[in-house]
Structures are given as C-alpha cells and as structure tokens.
PDB file of C-alpha atoms and ligand atoms in Angstrom:
ATOM      1  CA  MET J   1     151.927  33.908  99.340  1.00 88.00           C
ATOM      2  CA  THR J   2     150.775  37.825  99.569  1.00 94.00           C
ATOM      3  CA  ARG J   3     150.337  38.763 102.893  1.00 97.00           C
ATOM      4  CA  VAL J   4     149.854  42.408 103.572  1.00 98.00           C
ATOM      5  CA  ILE J   5     149.073  44.967 106.307  1.00 98.00           C
ATOM      6  CA  PHE J   6     148.278  48.271 104.866  1.00 98.00           C
ATOM      7  CA  LEU J   7     149.155  51.120 107.286  1.00 98.00           C
ATOM      8  CA  GLY J   8     148.311  55.022 106.336  1.00 97.00           C
ATOM      9  CA  PRO J   9     146.273  58.124 107.300  1.00 98.00           C
ATOM     10  CA  PRO J  10     142.403  58.473 106.251  1.00 97.00           C
ATOM     11  CA  GLY J  11     142.695  59.838 102.845  1.00 95.00           C
ATOM     12  CA  ALA J  12     145.785  58.443 101.510  1.00 97.00           C
ATOM     13  CA  GLY J  13     144.647  56.446  98.825  1.00 96.00           C
ATOM     14  CA  LYS J  14     144.766  53.007 100.951  1.00 97.00           C
ATOM     15  CA  GLY J  15     141.400  51.582  99.501  1.00 97.00           C
ATOM     16  CA  THR J  16     141.915  52.260  95.749  1.00 97.00           C
ATOM     17  CA  GLN J  17     145.510  50.640  95.996  1.00 98.00           C
ATOM     18  CA  ALA J  18     144.429  47.835  97.987  1.00 98.00           C
ATOM     19  CA  LYS J  19     141.902  46.992  95.519  1.00 98.00           C
ATOM     20  CA  LEU J  20     144.154  46.837  92.613  1.00 97.00           C
ATOM     21  CA  LEU J  21     146.841  45.011  94.239  1.00 97.00           C
ATOM     22  CA  CYS J  22     144.321  42.644  95.551  1.00 98.00           C
ATOM     23  CA  GLU J  23     142.842  42.145  91.974  1.00 97.00           C
ATOM     24  CA  ASP J  24     146.356  41.657  90.682  1.00 95.00           C
ATOM     25  CA  ALA J  25     147.629  39.205  93.586  1.00 95.00           C
ATOM     26  CA  LYS J  26     143.783  37.256  93.496  1.00 96.00           C
ATOM     27  CA  VAL J  27     143.660  37.900  97.407  1.00 97.00           C
ATOM     28  CA  PRO J  28     140.966  39.017  99.446  1.00 98.00           C
ATOM     29  CA  HIS J  29     141.054  42.748 100.364  1.00 98.00           C
ATOM     30  CA  ILE J  30     139.726  42.844 103.898  1.00 98.00           C
ATOM     31  CA  SER J  31     138.610  46.534 104.749  1.00 98.00           C
ATOM     32  CA  THR J  32     137.344  47.249 108.308  1.00 98.00           C
ATOM     33  CA  GLY J  33     135.898  50.772 107.329  1.00 97.00           C
ATOM     34  CA  ASP J  34     134.233  48.443 104.259  1.00 98.00           C
ATOM     35  CA  ILE J  35     132.665  45.985 106.591  1.00 98.00           C
ATOM     36  CA  LEU J  36     131.475  48.535 108.956  1.00 98.00           C
ATOM     37  CA  ARG J  37     129.793  50.647 106.055  1.00 98.00           C
ATOM     38  CA  ALA J  38     128.304  47.441 105.092  1.00 98.00           C
ATOM     39  CA  ALA J  39     127.314  46.609 108.516  1.00 98.00           C
ATOM     40  CA  VAL J  40     125.578  50.381 108.596  1.00 98.00           C
ATOM     41  CA  LYS J  41     124.114  50.041 105.592  1.00 98.00           C
ATOM     42  CA  ALA J  42     122.550  46.728 106.422  1.00 98.00           C
ATOM     43  CA  LYS J  43     121.639  48.550 109.960  1.00 98.00           C
ATOM     44  CA  THR J  44     122.606  45.133 111.525  1.00 98.00           C
ATOM     45  CA  GLU J  45     123.721  45.310 115.692  1.00 98.00           C
ATOM     46  CA  LEU J  46     127.437  45.683 114.744  1.00 97.00           C
ATOM     47  CA  GLY J  47     126.282  48.574 112.184  1.00 98.00           C
ATOM     48  CA  GLN J  48     124.182  50.334 114.814  1.00 98.00           C
ATOM     49  CA  LYS J  49     126.613  50.256 117.307  1.00 98.00           C
ATOM     50  CA  ALA J  50     129.290  51.555 115.070  1.00 98.00           C
ATOM     51  CA  GLU J  51     127.727  54.220 113.520  1.00 98.00           C
ATOM     52  CA  GLY J  52     127.739  57.163 116.067  1.00 98.00           C
ATOM     53  CA  TYR J  53     132.048  56.375 116.463  1.00 98.00           C
ATOM     54  CA  MET J  54     132.008  56.360 112.796  1.00 98.00           C
ATOM     55  CA  SER J  55     130.237  59.409 112.043  1.00 97.00           C
ATOM     56  CA  ALA J  56     131.905  61.084 114.737  1.00 97.00           C
ATOM     57  CA  GLY J  57     135.466  60.320 113.159  1.00 96.00           C
ATOM     58  CA  GLU J  58     136.589  57.938 116.444  1.00 98.00           C
ATOM     59  CA  LEU J  59     137.605  54.390 116.137  1.00 98.00           C
ATOM     60  CA  VAL J  60     134.825  52.072 116.967  1.00 98.00           C
ATOM     61  CA  PRO J  61     136.154  50.281 120.316  1.00 98.00           C
ATOM     62  CA  ASP J  62     138.199  46.936 119.983  1.00 98.00           C
ATOM     63  CA  GLU J  63     135.340  44.169 121.282  1.00 98.00           C
ATOM     64  CA  LEU J  64     133.531  45.041 117.784  1.00 97.00           C
ATOM     65  CA  ILE J  65     136.445  44.490 115.881  1.00 98.00           C
ATOM     66  CA  LEU J  66     138.625  41.966 116.640  1.00 98.00           C
ATOM     67  CA  GLY J  67     136.237  39.326 116.453  1.00 95.00           C
ATOM     68  CA  LEU J  68     135.611  40.220 113.404  1.00 96.00           C
ATOM     69  CA  ILE J  69     138.966  40.022 112.022  1.00 98.00           C
ATOM     70  CA  ARG J  70     139.326  36.907 113.579  1.00 97.00           C
ATOM     71  CA  GLU J  71     136.250  35.308 111.644  1.00 97.00           C
ATOM     72  CA  ARG J  72     137.465  37.291 108.457  1.00 98.00           C
ATOM     73  CA  LEU J  73     140.918  35.611 108.540  1.00 98.00           C
ATOM     74  CA  GLY J  74     139.512  32.082 109.235  1.00 97.00           C
ATOM     75  CA  GLU J  75     137.472  31.988 106.258  1.00 97.00           C
ATOM     76  CA  GLU J  76     138.462  29.984 103.355  1.00 97.00           C
ATOM     77  CA  ASP J  77     139.692  32.705 101.049  1.00 97.00           C
ATOM     78  CA  ALA J  78     142.026  33.617 103.421  1.00 98.00           C
ATOM     79  CA  ALA J  79     144.206  31.266 103.690  1.00 96.00           C
ATOM     80  CA  ASN J  80     145.812  31.913 100.775  1.00 93.00           C
ATOM     81  CA  GLY J  81     146.510  35.560 101.392  1.00 97.00           C
ATOM     82  CA  TRP J  82     145.252  39.031 102.532  1.00 98.00           C
ATOM     83  CA  LEU J  83     145.664  42.140 102.371  1.00 98.00           C
ATOM     84  CA  LEU J  84     144.286  44.236 106.071  1.00 98.00           C
ATOM     85  CA  ASP J  85     143.173  47.888 105.199  1.00 98.00           C
ATOM     86  CA  GLY J  86     142.293  49.688 108.127  1.00 98.00           C
ATOM     87  CA  PHE J  87     143.330  46.989 110.363  1.00 98.00           C
ATOM     88  CA  PRO J  88     145.426  47.239 113.045  1.00 98.00           C
ATOM     89  CA  ARG J  89     144.560  50.923 114.089  1.00 98.00           C
ATOM     90  CA  ASN J  90     146.345  50.686 117.518  1.00 98.00           C
ATOM     91  CA  VAL J  91     148.493  49.222 119.716  1.00 98.00           C
ATOM     92  CA  GLU J  92     146.162  46.472 121.020  1.00 98.00           C
ATOM     93  CA  GLN J  93     144.725  45.637 117.410  1.00 98.00           C
ATOM     94  CA  ALA J  94     148.181  45.282 116.701  1.00 98.00           C
ATOM     95  CA  GLN J  95     148.873  43.165 119.733  1.00 98.00           C
ATOM     96  CA  PHE J  96     145.913  40.884 118.381  1.00 98.00           C
ATOM     97  CA  LEU J  97     146.773  40.744 115.064  1.00 98.00           C
ATOM     98  CA  ASN J  98     149.966  39.278 116.287  1.00 97.00           C
ATOM     99  CA  GLU J  99     148.841  37.197 118.801  1.00 98.00           C
ATOM    100  CA  LEU J 100     146.116  35.725 116.041  1.00 98.00           C
ATOM    101  CA  LEU J 101     148.450  34.860 113.262  1.00 97.00           C
ATOM    102  CA  GLU J 102     150.726  32.900 115.697  1.00 97.00           C
ATOM    103  CA  GLU J 103     147.575  30.505 116.666  1.00 97.00           C
ATOM    104  CA  ILE J 104     146.608  30.349 113.038  1.00 96.00           C
ATOM    105  CA  GLY J 105     150.404  29.576 111.629  1.00 96.00           C
ATOM    106  CA  GLN J 106     150.510  32.439 109.259  1.00 95.00           C
ATOM    107  CA  THR J 107     152.724  35.229 109.050  1.00 94.00           C
ATOM    108  CA  CYS J 108     152.551  38.849 107.675  1.00 95.00           C
ATOM    109  CA  GLU J 109     155.433  39.580 104.755  1.00 92.00           C
ATOM    110  CA  VAL J 110     155.078  43.125 104.786  1.00 96.00           C
ATOM    111  CA  VAL J 111     153.920  46.213 106.044  1.00 97.00           C
ATOM    112  CA  VAL J 112     153.296  48.721 103.670  1.00 98.00           C
ATOM    113  CA  ASN J 113     153.188  52.369 104.825  1.00 98.00           C
ATOM    114  CA  LEU J 114     151.534  55.204 102.543  1.00 98.00           C
ATOM    115  CA  GLU J 115     152.638  58.476 103.137  1.00 98.00           C
ATOM    116  CA  VAL J 116     150.866  61.599 102.789  1.00 98.00           C
ATOM    117  CA  PRO J 117     150.779  65.129 104.172  1.00 97.00           C
ATOM    118  CA  ASP J 118     148.325  66.085 106.331  1.00 96.00           C
ATOM    119  CA  ASP J 119     147.060  69.147 104.677  1.00 95.00           C
ATOM    120  CA  GLU J 120     147.036  67.259 101.461  1.00 96.00           C
ATOM    121  CA  LEU J 121     144.839  64.334 103.154  1.00 97.00           C
ATOM    122  CA  VAL J 122     142.386  67.453 104.440  1.00 96.00           C
ATOM    123  CA  THR J 123     142.036  68.593 100.693  1.00 96.00           C
ATOM    124  CA  ARG J 124     141.428  65.150  99.436  1.00 96.00           C
ATOM    125  CA  LEU J 125     139.035  63.994 101.905  1.00 96.00           C
ATOM    126  CA  LEU J 126     136.980  67.239 101.585  1.00 96.00           C
ATOM    127  CA  ALA J 127     137.113  66.529  97.730  1.00 95.00           C
ATOM    128  CA  ARG J 128     135.735  62.717  98.335  1.00 92.00           C
ATOM    129  CA  GLY J 129     132.652  63.825 100.368  1.00 90.00           C
ATOM    130  CA  ARG J 130     131.851  60.585 102.358  1.00 93.00           C
ATOM    131  CA  SER J 131     129.429  61.401 104.787  1.00 93.00           C
ATOM    132  CA  ASP J 132     132.277  61.106 107.218  1.00 95.00           C
ATOM    133  CA  ASP J 133     134.271  63.768 105.079  1.00 95.00           C
ATOM    134  CA  LYS J 134     133.268  66.974 106.816  1.00 95.00           C
ATOM    135  CA  GLU J 135     135.544  68.732 108.128  1.00 94.00           C
ATOM    136  CA  ASP J 136     135.417  68.759 111.916  1.00 95.00           C
ATOM    137  CA  VAL J 137     135.316  65.042 111.506  1.00 96.00           C
ATOM    138  CA  ILE J 138     138.504  64.740 108.950  1.00 96.00           C
ATOM    139  CA  ARG J 139     140.122  66.552 111.502  1.00 96.00           C
ATOM    140  CA  ASN J 140     139.652  64.140 114.321  1.00 97.00           C
ATOM    141  CA  ARG J 141     140.217  61.209 112.301  1.00 97.00           C
ATOM    142  CA  LEU J 142     143.636  62.374 111.660  1.00 97.00           C
ATOM    143  CA  ALA J 143     144.207  63.556 114.754  1.00 97.00           C
ATOM    144  CA  ILE J 144     143.308  59.993 116.284  1.00 98.00           C
ATOM    145  CA  TYR J 145     145.476  58.584 113.348  1.00 98.00           C
ATOM    146  CA  HIS J 146     148.337  60.501 114.546  1.00 97.00           C
ATOM    147  CA  GLU J 147     147.700  59.743 118.185  1.00 98.00           C
ATOM    148  CA  GLN J 148     146.437  55.837 117.959  1.00 98.00           C
ATOM    149  CA  THR J 149     147.766  54.704 114.373  1.00 98.00           C
ATOM    150  CA  ALA J 150     150.900  56.365 113.476  1.00 97.00           C
ATOM    151  CA  PRO J 151     153.058  54.422 116.673  1.00 97.00           C
ATOM    152  CA  LEU J 152     152.514  51.035 114.713  1.00 97.00           C
ATOM    153  CA  ILE J 153     154.650  52.376 111.994  1.00 97.00           C
ATOM    154  CA  GLU J 154     157.570  52.522 114.939  1.00 96.00           C
ATOM    155  CA  LEU J 155     156.485  49.044 116.149  1.00 96.00           C
ATOM    156  CA  TYR J 156     156.441  47.580 112.684  1.00 96.00           C
ATOM    157  CA  GLY J 157     159.425  49.237 112.041  1.00 94.00           C
ATOM    158  CA  GLY J 158     161.735  47.834 115.061  1.00 92.00           C
ATOM    159  CA  ARG J 159     160.908  43.937 113.432  1.00 89.00           C
ATOM    160  CA  LYS J 160     162.051  45.587 110.160  1.00 87.00           C
ATOM    161  CA  GLN J 161     158.947  44.453 108.615  1.00 90.00           C
ATOM    162  CA  LEU J 162     158.186  48.064 107.452  1.00 97.00           C
ATOM    163  CA  VAL J 163     158.353  49.484 103.728  1.00 97.00           C
ATOM    164  CA  SER J 164     157.117  53.094 103.594  1.00 97.00           C
ATOM    165  CA  LEU J 165     155.890  54.295  99.851  1.00 98.00           C
ATOM    166  CA  ASN J 166     155.039  57.959  98.764  1.00 98.00           C
ATOM    167  CA  GLY J 167     151.406  57.814  98.233  1.00 98.00           C
ATOM    168  CA  ASN J 168     151.703  61.930  97.346  1.00 98.00           C
ATOM    169  CA  GLN J 169     152.274  60.926  93.564  1.00 97.00           C
ATOM    170  CA  GLU J 170     150.418  59.860  90.612  1.00 97.00           C
ATOM    171  CA  MET J 171     147.962  56.932  91.072  1.00 97.00           C
ATOM    172  CA  ALA J 172     149.812  54.978  88.536  1.00 98.00           C
ATOM    173  CA  GLN J 173     153.078  55.664  90.331  1.00 98.00           C
ATOM    174  CA  VAL J 174     151.806  54.711  93.816  1.00 98.00           C
ATOM    175  CA  SER J 175     150.702  51.058  92.239  1.00 98.00           C
ATOM    176  CA  ALA J 176     153.560  50.172  90.312  1.00 98.00           C
ATOM    177  CA  GLU J 177     155.673  50.993  93.657  1.00 98.00           C
ATOM    178  CA  LEU J 178     153.197  49.036  95.733  1.00 98.00           C
ATOM    179  CA  GLN J 179     153.485  45.890  93.212  1.00 97.00           C
ATOM    180  CA  LYS J 180     157.306  46.519  93.353  1.00 97.00           C
ATOM    181  CA  ILE J 181     156.975  46.284  97.441  1.00 97.00           C
ATOM    182  CA  VAL J 182     155.195  43.230  97.568  1.00 96.00           C
ATOM    183  CA  LYS J 183     157.111  41.206  95.022  1.00 95.00           C
ATOM    184  CA  ASP J 184     160.063  41.781  96.922  1.00 94.00           C
ATOM    185  CA  ALA J 185     158.915  40.779 100.145  1.00 93.00           C
ATOM    186  CA  LYS J 186     157.727  37.908  98.443  1.00 89.00           C
ATOM    187  CA  THR J 187     161.190  37.218  96.532  1.00 90.00           C
ATOM    188  CA  SER J 188     162.545  37.819 100.327  1.00 87.00           C
ATOM    189  CA  GLN J 189     160.488  35.710 102.012  1.00 83.00           C
ATOM    190  CA  ALA J 190     161.121  32.761  99.462  1.00 84.00           C
ATOM    191  CA  GLU J 191     164.822  33.089 100.075  1.00 87.00           C
ATOM    192  CA  SER J 192     164.617  33.133 103.970  1.00 84.00           C
ATOM    193  CA  ASN J 193     162.282  29.896 103.526  1.00 82.00           C
ATOM    194  CA  LYS J 194     165.532  28.373 101.361  1.00 84.00           C
ATOM    195  CA  ALA J 195     168.299  29.349 103.966  1.00 75.00           C
TER     196      ALA J 195
HETATM  197  P1  ADP U 201     139.792  56.151 106.849  1.00 51.54           P
HETATM  198  O1  ADP U 201     140.889  55.642 106.206  1.00 51.54           O
HETATM  199  O2  ADP U 201     139.012  57.465 106.152  1.00 51.54           O
HETATM  200  O3  ADP U 201     139.551  56.442 107.987  1.00 51.54           O
HETATM  201  P2  ADP U 201     138.425  53.675 106.757  1.00 51.54           P
HETATM  202  O4  ADP U 201     137.160  53.408 105.746  1.00 51.54           O
HETATM  203  O5  ADP U 201     139.647  52.557 106.947  1.00 51.54           O
HETATM  204  O6  ADP U 201     138.843  54.671 106.576  1.00 51.54           O
HETATM  205  O7  ADP U 201     137.532  53.561 108.337  1.00 51.54           O
HETATM  206  C1  ADP U 201     136.273  54.420 108.381  1.00 51.54           C
HETATM  207  C2  ADP U 201     135.633  54.343 110.350  1.00 51.54           C
HETATM  208  O8  ADP U 201     135.741  52.969 110.192  1.00 51.54           O
HETATM  209  C3  ADP U 201     136.628  55.092 110.742  1.00 51.54           C
HETATM  210  O9  ADP U 201     137.015  56.547 111.064  1.00 51.54           O
HETATM  211  C4  ADP U 201     136.613  54.376 112.416  1.00 51.54           C
HETATM  212  O10 ADP U 201     135.373  54.887 113.134  1.00 51.54           O
HETATM  213  C5  ADP U 201     135.584  52.706 111.728  1.00 51.54           C
HETATM  214  N1  ADP U 201     136.819  51.829 111.684  1.00 51.54           N
HETATM  215  C6  ADP U 201     137.771  51.380 110.351  1.00 51.54           C
HETATM  216  N2  ADP U 201     138.448  50.109 111.059  1.00 51.54           N
HETATM  217  C7  ADP U 201     138.584  50.423 112.236  1.00 51.54           C
HETATM  218  C8  ADP U 201     139.168  49.942 113.338  1.00 51.54           C
HETATM  219  N3  ADP U 201     140.427  48.873 112.687  1.00 51.54           N
HETATM  220  N4  ADP U 201     139.149  50.125 114.385  1.00 51.54           N
HETATM  221  C9  ADP U 201     138.359  51.165 114.751  1.00 51.54           C
HETATM  222  N5  ADP U 201     137.786  51.631 113.866  1.00 51.54           N
HETATM  223  C10 ADP U 201     137.793  51.343 112.703  1.00 51.54           C
END
C-alpha cells in the first residue's frame, strides 16, 4: 500500500515529484492546491470563496478544505492508496486527518518532508510565474508556511513517521530518493504487519 503525506514549502517541487511518484505507484495524486485552482477556474462556490485567500497567499479556511478531503479520500480510487500534496497545512488539519484515517481504517505509511532553503524557493517561484507567484505574495506564503505548516514536521517527527528529502538537488536525484523512501516505508510496514 502506498499512502504518503508530502510536506514541504511552496516551490519545493512537491507537485512535480508527486505526479511522477503517483504515476509510478498508480495511486491518486490529491493536491488541495490543484483542487482549489480547478474550483476557481470553474467559478464554483468553493472557488469563489477560496480565490481571495489564494491570491493573497493566505491559507483557505479549514471549513472549506476539511469536507473536501473527507469526500476525496472516500472516493473509490483512494481505497488502494494516495499521496496527499498540500494537505495537511496546519495543526488542525493534521488532527482532522488523524481522526479521519482512524475512522475509515487507514494509516499513512510515511510523511516525506521535501526541504529547500528559502532563498532558493523565492528564486524558483519568481521564475514559475503562476498568478500567485508575485514577490509579496510569495513572501507571505513562505511566512505562513514557517508559522503554520512547519510545526507539522515536529508533530510527525515525534511519531517517527517522518523522512526528510533534500529538494535542493537535481530533479532526477530527488525522484530516485523519493522512490526509495516510499519503497523502504512499504517494506518496513510489511514487516511490522508480519510481526
Ligand atoms: P504552493 O505549494 O505554491 O503553496 P499549492 O498549490 O499547494 O501551492 O497551494 C496554493 C494555495 O492554495 C495556497 O497558497 C492556499 O491559499 C491554498 N491551499 C492549498 N492547500 C490548502 C490547505 N490544505 N489549506 C488551506 N489552504 C490551502
């Protein structure tokens, strides 16, 4: 089973790496950022509520996100594994996810923390040029990341579920290391199931 939570700051390359891993492992890539951007584009109620927060680099309120995750993890394709990219992003979301997984009888094998220094992130995001990749918005996203999302590293680290991955190296190298991390996590899970 492949169930992965992918943590890391904006611009670390989670989206790119997640896509490759999910194609390989044949599990859905659940990106809250992608879901929200699609909702904005389609001008749904969710999209209209989320848009202002996103363009300011703020987190969208939990009440818009939590139900969406509950529904998405309940879909058929998520029964055989998933990768979460961009969720959880604060302690409340992590607690919600914990309770949800317990409720639906699932566990996450590994939490991967993709690490890239801030100055490199700013350079990458400015080069990417998505509509929320303007310098002041980028700085706000990074500040919010450090304040709200980075504490999850300690939270999952304390549960010994966390593996760090250096995102400041060539893409192919990051992919190879990510594959190995997931493979090792599956092996150790299979062993603990046997024991
Ligand atoms: P990045 O990795 O560049 O921050 P994402 O695609 O993950 O980009 O997210 C883009 C925006 O969508 C965020 O800045 C935030 O406004 C919103 N968003 C995504 N996921 C969440 C979440 N779990 N909780 C709250 N807001 C979110």
